[in-house]
PDB file of C-alpha atoms in Angstrom:
ATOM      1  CA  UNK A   4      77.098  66.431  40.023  1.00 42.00           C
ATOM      2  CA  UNK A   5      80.324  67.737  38.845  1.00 47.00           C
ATOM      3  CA  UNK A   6      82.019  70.480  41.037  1.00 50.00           C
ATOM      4  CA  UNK A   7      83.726  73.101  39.219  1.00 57.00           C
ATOM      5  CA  UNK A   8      87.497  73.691  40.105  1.00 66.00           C
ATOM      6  CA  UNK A   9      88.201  76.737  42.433  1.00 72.00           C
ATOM      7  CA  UNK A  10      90.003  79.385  41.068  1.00 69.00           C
ATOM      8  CA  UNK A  11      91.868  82.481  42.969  1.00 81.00           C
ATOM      9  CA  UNK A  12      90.282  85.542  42.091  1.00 77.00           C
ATOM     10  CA  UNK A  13      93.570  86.351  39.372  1.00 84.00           C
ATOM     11  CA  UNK A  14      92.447  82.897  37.544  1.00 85.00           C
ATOM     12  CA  UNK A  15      89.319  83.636  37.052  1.00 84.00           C
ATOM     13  CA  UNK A  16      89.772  87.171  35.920  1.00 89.00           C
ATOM     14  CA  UNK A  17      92.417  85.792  33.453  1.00 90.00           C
ATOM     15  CA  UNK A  18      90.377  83.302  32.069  1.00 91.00           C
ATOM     16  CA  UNK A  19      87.405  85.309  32.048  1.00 92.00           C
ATOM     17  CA  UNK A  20      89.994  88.358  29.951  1.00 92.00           C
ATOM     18  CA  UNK A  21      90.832  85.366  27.808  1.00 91.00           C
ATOM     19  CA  UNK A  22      87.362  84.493  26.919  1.00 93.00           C
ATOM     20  CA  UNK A  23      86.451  87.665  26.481  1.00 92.00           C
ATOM     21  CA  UNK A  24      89.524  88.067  23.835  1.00 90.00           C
ATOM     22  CA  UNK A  25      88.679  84.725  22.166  1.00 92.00           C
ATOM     23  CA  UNK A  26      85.235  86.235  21.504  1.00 92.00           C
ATOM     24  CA  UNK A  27      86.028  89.302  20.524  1.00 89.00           C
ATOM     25  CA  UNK A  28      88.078  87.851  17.628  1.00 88.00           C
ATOM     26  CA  UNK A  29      85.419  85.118  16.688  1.00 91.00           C
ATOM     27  CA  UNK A  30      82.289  87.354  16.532  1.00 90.00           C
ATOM     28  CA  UNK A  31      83.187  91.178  17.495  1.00 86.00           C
ATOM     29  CA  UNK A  32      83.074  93.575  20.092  1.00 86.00           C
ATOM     30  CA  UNK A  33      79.256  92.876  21.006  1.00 86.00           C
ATOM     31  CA  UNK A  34      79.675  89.761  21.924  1.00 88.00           C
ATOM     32  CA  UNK A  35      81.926  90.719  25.133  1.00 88.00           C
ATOM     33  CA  UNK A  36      79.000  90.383  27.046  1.00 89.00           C
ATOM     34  CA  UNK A  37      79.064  89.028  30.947  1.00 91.00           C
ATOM     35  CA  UNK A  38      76.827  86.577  29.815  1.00 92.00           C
ATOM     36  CA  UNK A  39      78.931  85.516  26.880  1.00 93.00           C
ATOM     37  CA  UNK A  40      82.433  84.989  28.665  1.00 94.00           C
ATOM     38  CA  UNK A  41      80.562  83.425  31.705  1.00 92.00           C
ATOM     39  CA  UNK A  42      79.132  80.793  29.736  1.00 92.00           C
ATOM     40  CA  UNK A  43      82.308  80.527  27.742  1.00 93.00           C
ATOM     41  CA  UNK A  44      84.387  79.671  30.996  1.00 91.00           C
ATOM     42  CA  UNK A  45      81.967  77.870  33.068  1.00 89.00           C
ATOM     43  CA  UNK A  46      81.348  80.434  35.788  1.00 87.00           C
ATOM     44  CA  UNK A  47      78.241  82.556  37.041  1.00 87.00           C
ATOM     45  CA  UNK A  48      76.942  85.784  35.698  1.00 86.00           C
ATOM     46  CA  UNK A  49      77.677  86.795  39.232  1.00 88.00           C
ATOM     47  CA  UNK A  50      81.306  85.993  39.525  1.00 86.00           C
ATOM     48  CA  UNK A  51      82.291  88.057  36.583  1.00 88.00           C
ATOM     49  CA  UNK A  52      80.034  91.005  37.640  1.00 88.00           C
ATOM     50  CA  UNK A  53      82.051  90.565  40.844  1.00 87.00           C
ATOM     51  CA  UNK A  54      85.162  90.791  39.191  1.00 87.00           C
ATOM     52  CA  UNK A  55      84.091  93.600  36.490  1.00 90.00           C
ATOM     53  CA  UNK A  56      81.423  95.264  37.448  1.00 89.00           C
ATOM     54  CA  UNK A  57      79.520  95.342  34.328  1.00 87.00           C
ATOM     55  CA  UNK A  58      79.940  94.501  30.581  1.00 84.00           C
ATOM     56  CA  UNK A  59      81.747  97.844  30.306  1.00 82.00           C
ATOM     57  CA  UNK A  60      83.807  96.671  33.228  1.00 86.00           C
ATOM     58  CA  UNK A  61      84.518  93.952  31.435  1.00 88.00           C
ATOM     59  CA  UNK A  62      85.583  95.347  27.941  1.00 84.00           C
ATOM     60  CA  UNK A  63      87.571  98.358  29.280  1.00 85.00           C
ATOM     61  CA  UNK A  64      89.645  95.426  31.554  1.00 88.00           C
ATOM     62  CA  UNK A  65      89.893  93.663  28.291  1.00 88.00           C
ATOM     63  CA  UNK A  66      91.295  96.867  26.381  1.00 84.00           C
ATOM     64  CA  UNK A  67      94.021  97.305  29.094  1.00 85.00           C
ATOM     65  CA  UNK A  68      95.185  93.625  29.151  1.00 87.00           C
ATOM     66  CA  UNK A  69      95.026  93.660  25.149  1.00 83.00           C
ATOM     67  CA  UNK A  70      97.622  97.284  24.858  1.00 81.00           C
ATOM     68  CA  UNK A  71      99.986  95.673  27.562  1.00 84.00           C
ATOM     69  CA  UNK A  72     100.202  92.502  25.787  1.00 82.00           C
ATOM     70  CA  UNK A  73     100.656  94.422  22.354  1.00 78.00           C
ATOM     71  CA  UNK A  74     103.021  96.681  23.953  1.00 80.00           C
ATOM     72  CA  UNK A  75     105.049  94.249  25.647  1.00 80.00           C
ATOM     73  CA  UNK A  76     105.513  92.338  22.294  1.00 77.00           C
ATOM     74  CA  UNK A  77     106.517  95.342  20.228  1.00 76.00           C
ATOM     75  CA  UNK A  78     108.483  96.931  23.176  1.00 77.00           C
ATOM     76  CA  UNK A  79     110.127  92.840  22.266  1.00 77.00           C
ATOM     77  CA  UNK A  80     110.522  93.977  18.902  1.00 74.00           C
ATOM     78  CA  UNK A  81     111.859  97.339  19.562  1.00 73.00           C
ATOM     79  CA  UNK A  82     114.462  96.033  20.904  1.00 72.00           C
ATOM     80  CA  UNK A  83     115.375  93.577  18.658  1.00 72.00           C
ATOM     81  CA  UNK A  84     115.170  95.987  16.330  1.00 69.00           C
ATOM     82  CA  UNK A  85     117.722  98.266  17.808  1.00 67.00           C
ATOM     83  CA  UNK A  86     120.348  95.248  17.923  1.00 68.00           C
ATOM     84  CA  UNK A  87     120.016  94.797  14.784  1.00 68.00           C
ATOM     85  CA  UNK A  88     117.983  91.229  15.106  1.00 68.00           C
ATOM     86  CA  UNK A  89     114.749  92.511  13.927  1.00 70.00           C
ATOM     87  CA  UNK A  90     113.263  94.784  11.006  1.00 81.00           C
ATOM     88  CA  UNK A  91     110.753  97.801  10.789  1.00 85.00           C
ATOM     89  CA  UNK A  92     108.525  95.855   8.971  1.00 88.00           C
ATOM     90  CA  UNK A  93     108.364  93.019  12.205  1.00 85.00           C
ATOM     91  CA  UNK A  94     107.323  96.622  14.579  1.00 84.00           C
ATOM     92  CA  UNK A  95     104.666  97.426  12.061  1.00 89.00           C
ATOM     93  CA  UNK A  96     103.315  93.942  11.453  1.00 90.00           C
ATOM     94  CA  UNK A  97     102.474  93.495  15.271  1.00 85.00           C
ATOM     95  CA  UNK A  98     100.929  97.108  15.860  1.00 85.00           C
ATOM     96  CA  UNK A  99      98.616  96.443  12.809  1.00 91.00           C
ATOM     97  CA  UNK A 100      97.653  92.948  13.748  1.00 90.00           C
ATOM     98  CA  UNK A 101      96.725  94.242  17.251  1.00 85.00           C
ATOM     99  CA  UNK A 102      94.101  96.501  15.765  1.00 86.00           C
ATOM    100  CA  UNK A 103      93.201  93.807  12.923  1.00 90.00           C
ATOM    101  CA  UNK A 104      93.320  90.291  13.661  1.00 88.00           C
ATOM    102  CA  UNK A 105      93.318  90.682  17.561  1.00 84.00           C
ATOM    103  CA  UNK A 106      90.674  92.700  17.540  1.00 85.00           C
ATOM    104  CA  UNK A 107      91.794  96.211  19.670  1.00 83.00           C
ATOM    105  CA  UNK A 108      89.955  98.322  16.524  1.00 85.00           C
ATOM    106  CA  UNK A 109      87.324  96.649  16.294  1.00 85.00           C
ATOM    107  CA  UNK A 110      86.761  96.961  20.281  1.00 82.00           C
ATOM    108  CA  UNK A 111      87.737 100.290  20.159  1.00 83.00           C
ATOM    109  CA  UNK A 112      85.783 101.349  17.747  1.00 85.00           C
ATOM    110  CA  UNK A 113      82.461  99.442  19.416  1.00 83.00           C
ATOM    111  CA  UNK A 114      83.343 101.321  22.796  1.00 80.00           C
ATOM    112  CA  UNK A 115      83.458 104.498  21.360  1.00 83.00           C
ATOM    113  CA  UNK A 116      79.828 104.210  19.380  1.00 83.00           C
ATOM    114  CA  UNK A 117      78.437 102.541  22.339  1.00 80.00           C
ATOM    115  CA  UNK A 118      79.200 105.930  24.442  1.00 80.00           C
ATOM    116  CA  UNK A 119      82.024 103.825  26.453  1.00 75.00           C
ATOM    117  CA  UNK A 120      85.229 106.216  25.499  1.00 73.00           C
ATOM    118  CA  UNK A 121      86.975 106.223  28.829  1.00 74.00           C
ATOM    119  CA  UNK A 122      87.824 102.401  28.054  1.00 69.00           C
ATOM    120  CA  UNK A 123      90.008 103.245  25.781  1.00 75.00           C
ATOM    121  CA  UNK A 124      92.073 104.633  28.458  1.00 80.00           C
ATOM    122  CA  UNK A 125      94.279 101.905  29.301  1.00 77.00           C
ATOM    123  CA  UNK A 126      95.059 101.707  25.538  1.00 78.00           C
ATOM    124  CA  UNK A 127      96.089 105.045  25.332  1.00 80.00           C
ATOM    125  CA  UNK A 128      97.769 104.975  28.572  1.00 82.00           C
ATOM    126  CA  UNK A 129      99.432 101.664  27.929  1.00 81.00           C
ATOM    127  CA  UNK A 130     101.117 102.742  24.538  1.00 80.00           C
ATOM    128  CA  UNK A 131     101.796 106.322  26.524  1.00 81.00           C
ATOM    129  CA  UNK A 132     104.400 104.425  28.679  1.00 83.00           C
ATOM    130  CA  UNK A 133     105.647 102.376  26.115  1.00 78.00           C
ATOM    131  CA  UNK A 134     106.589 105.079  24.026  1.00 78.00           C
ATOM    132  CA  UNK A 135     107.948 107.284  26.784  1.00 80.00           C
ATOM    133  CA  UNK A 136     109.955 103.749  28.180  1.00 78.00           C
ATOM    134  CA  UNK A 137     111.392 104.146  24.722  1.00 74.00           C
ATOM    135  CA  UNK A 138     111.359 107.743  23.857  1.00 72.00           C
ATOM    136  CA  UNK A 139     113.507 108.030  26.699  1.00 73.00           C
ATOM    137  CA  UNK A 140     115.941 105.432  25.723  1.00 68.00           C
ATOM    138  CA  UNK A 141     116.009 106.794  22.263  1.00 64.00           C
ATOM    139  CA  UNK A 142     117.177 110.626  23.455  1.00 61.00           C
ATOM    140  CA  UNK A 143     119.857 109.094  25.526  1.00 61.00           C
ATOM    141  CA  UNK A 144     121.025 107.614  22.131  1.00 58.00           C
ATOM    142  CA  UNK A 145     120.473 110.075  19.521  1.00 57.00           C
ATOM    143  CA  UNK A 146     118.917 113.396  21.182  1.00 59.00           C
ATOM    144  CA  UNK A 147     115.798 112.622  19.572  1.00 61.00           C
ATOM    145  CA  UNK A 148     112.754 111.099  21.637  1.00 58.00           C
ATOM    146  CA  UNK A 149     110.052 112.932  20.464  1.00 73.00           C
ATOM    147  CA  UNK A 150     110.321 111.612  16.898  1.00 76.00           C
ATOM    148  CA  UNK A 151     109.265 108.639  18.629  1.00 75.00           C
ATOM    149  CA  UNK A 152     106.466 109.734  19.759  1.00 78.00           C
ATOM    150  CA  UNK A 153     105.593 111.253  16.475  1.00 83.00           C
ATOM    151  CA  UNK A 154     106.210 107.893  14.888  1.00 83.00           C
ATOM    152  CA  UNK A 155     104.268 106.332  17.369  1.00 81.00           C
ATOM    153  CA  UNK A 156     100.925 108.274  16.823  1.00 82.00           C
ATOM    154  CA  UNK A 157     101.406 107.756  13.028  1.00 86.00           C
ATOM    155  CA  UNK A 158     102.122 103.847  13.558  1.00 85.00           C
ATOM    156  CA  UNK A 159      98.897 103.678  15.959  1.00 84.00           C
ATOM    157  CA  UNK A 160      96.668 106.040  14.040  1.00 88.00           C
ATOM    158  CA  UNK A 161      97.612 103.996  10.731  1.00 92.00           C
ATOM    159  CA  UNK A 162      97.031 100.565  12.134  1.00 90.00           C
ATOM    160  CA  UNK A 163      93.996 101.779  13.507  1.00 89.00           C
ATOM    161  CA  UNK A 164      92.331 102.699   9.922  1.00 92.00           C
ATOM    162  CA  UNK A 165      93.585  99.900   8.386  1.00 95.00           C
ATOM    163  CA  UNK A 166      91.599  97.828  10.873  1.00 91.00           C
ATOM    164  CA  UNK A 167      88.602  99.999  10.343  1.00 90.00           C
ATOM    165  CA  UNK A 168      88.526 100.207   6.423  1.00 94.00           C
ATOM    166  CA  UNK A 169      92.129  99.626   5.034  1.00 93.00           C
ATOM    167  CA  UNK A 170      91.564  96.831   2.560  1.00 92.00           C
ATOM    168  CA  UNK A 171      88.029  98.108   0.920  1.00 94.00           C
ATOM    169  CA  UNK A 172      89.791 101.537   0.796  1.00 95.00           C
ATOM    170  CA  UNK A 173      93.194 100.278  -0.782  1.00 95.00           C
ATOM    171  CA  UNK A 174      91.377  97.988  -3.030  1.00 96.00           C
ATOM    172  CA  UNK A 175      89.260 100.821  -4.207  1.00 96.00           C
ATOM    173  CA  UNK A 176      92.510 102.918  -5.172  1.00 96.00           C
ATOM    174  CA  UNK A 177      94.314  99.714  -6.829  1.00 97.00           C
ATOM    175  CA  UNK A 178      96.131  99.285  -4.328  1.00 97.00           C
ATOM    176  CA  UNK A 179      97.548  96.086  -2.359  1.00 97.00           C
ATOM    177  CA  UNK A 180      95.626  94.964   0.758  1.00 95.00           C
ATOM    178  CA  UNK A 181      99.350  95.848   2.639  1.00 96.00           C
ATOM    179  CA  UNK A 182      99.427  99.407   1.378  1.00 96.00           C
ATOM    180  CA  UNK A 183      99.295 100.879   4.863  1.00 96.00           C
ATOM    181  CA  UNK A 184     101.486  98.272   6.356  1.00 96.00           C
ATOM    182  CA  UNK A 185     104.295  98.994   3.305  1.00 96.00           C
ATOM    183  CA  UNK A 186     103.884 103.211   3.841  1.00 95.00           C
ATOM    184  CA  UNK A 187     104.455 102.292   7.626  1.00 93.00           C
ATOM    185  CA  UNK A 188     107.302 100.474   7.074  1.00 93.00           C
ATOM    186  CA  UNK A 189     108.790 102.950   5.349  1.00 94.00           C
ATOM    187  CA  UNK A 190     108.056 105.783   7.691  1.00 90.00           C
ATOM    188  CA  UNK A 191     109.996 103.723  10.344  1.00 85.00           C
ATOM    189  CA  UNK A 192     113.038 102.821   8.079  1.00 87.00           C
ATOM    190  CA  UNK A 193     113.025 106.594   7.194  1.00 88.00           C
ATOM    191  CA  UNK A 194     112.951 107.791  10.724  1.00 83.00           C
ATOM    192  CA  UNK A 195     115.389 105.078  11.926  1.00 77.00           C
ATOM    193  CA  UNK A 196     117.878 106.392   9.211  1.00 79.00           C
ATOM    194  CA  UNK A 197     117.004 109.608  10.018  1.00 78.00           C
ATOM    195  CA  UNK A 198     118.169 109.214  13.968  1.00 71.00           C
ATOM    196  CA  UNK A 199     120.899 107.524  12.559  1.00 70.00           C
ATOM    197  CA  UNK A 200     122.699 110.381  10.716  1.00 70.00           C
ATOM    198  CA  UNK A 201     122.361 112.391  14.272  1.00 58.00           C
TER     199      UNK A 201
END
């Protein structure tokens, strides 16, 4: 018999947040079950309601440590941005692929059908901070902070729908699969000029 490898309680909430991410992209939203991750990482049905609570527990821990890894990686790009290392396009690309490929619509979406809205809390409240950590530094700059919030709503509301129904809908207009990504783009590059010329 085989004994499994103790973990500190931060391990095995990290792995279990990482299984639940890994199946959230593989199969959707219901799959981020307690029995699903626990079986995933090796550990007891117990142990993660321990950590989490319950499934909900467990998806609205997973919603917080998927906004502050988005955010962290566009607050990244930001700032690259800003010195002139990165593009628009590199800001948008990141914020859509949060909501697409990892998953943060789809799970958002699930949570709020499933009567579960106050998981998207962290979300919200994650990309709150960023964009006031940002907003502020912008004002300081160019007077203008709240135009990041207002592109930062757009961004996240945009991103959001394309997740959702993006490509079926741009198809059915004739329109690239990236048409929401492009208009996005060019919101930023307009506002970015825009603060610019202050």
């Amino acid at each position: 018999m085989t004994s499994r490898k103790r973990l500190t309680p931060e391990e095995s909430r990290s792995s279990a947040l990482e299984a639940a991410r890994a199946l959230l992209i593989e199969t959707g939203p219901q799959s981020v079950t307690l029995k699903a991750v626990s079986a995933r990482i090796g550990r007891t049905h117990a142990n993660l309601l321990h950590h989490f609570g319950s499934a909900s527990g467990l998806q609205k821990e997973l919603a917080r440590h998927l906004a502050e890894t988005v955010c962290e990686t566009i607050r990244e790009a930001v700032t690259a941005s800003r010195a002139g290392l990165g593009a628009p396009r590199e800001v948008v690309d990141l914020a859509f692929d949060a909501f697409d490929k990892e998953g943060a619509g789809a799970l958002a979406s699930w949570m709020i059908l499933t009567g579960n809205e106050d998981a998207l809390s962290p979300i919200v409240e994650t990309i709150h901070q960023l964009v006031d950590e940002i907003a502020l530094d912008e004002a300081s700059h160019t007077g203008e902070g709240m135009r990041v919030h207002e592109d930062t709503l757009a961004l996240v509301l945009m991103a959001m729908g394309d997740a959702l129904i993006g490509k079926a809908l741009a198809r059915s207009l004739g329109l690239p699969d990236t048409a929401a990504r492009d208009r996005a783009q060019l919101m930023l590059e307009r506002s970015l000029a825009a603060s610019q010329q202050v």
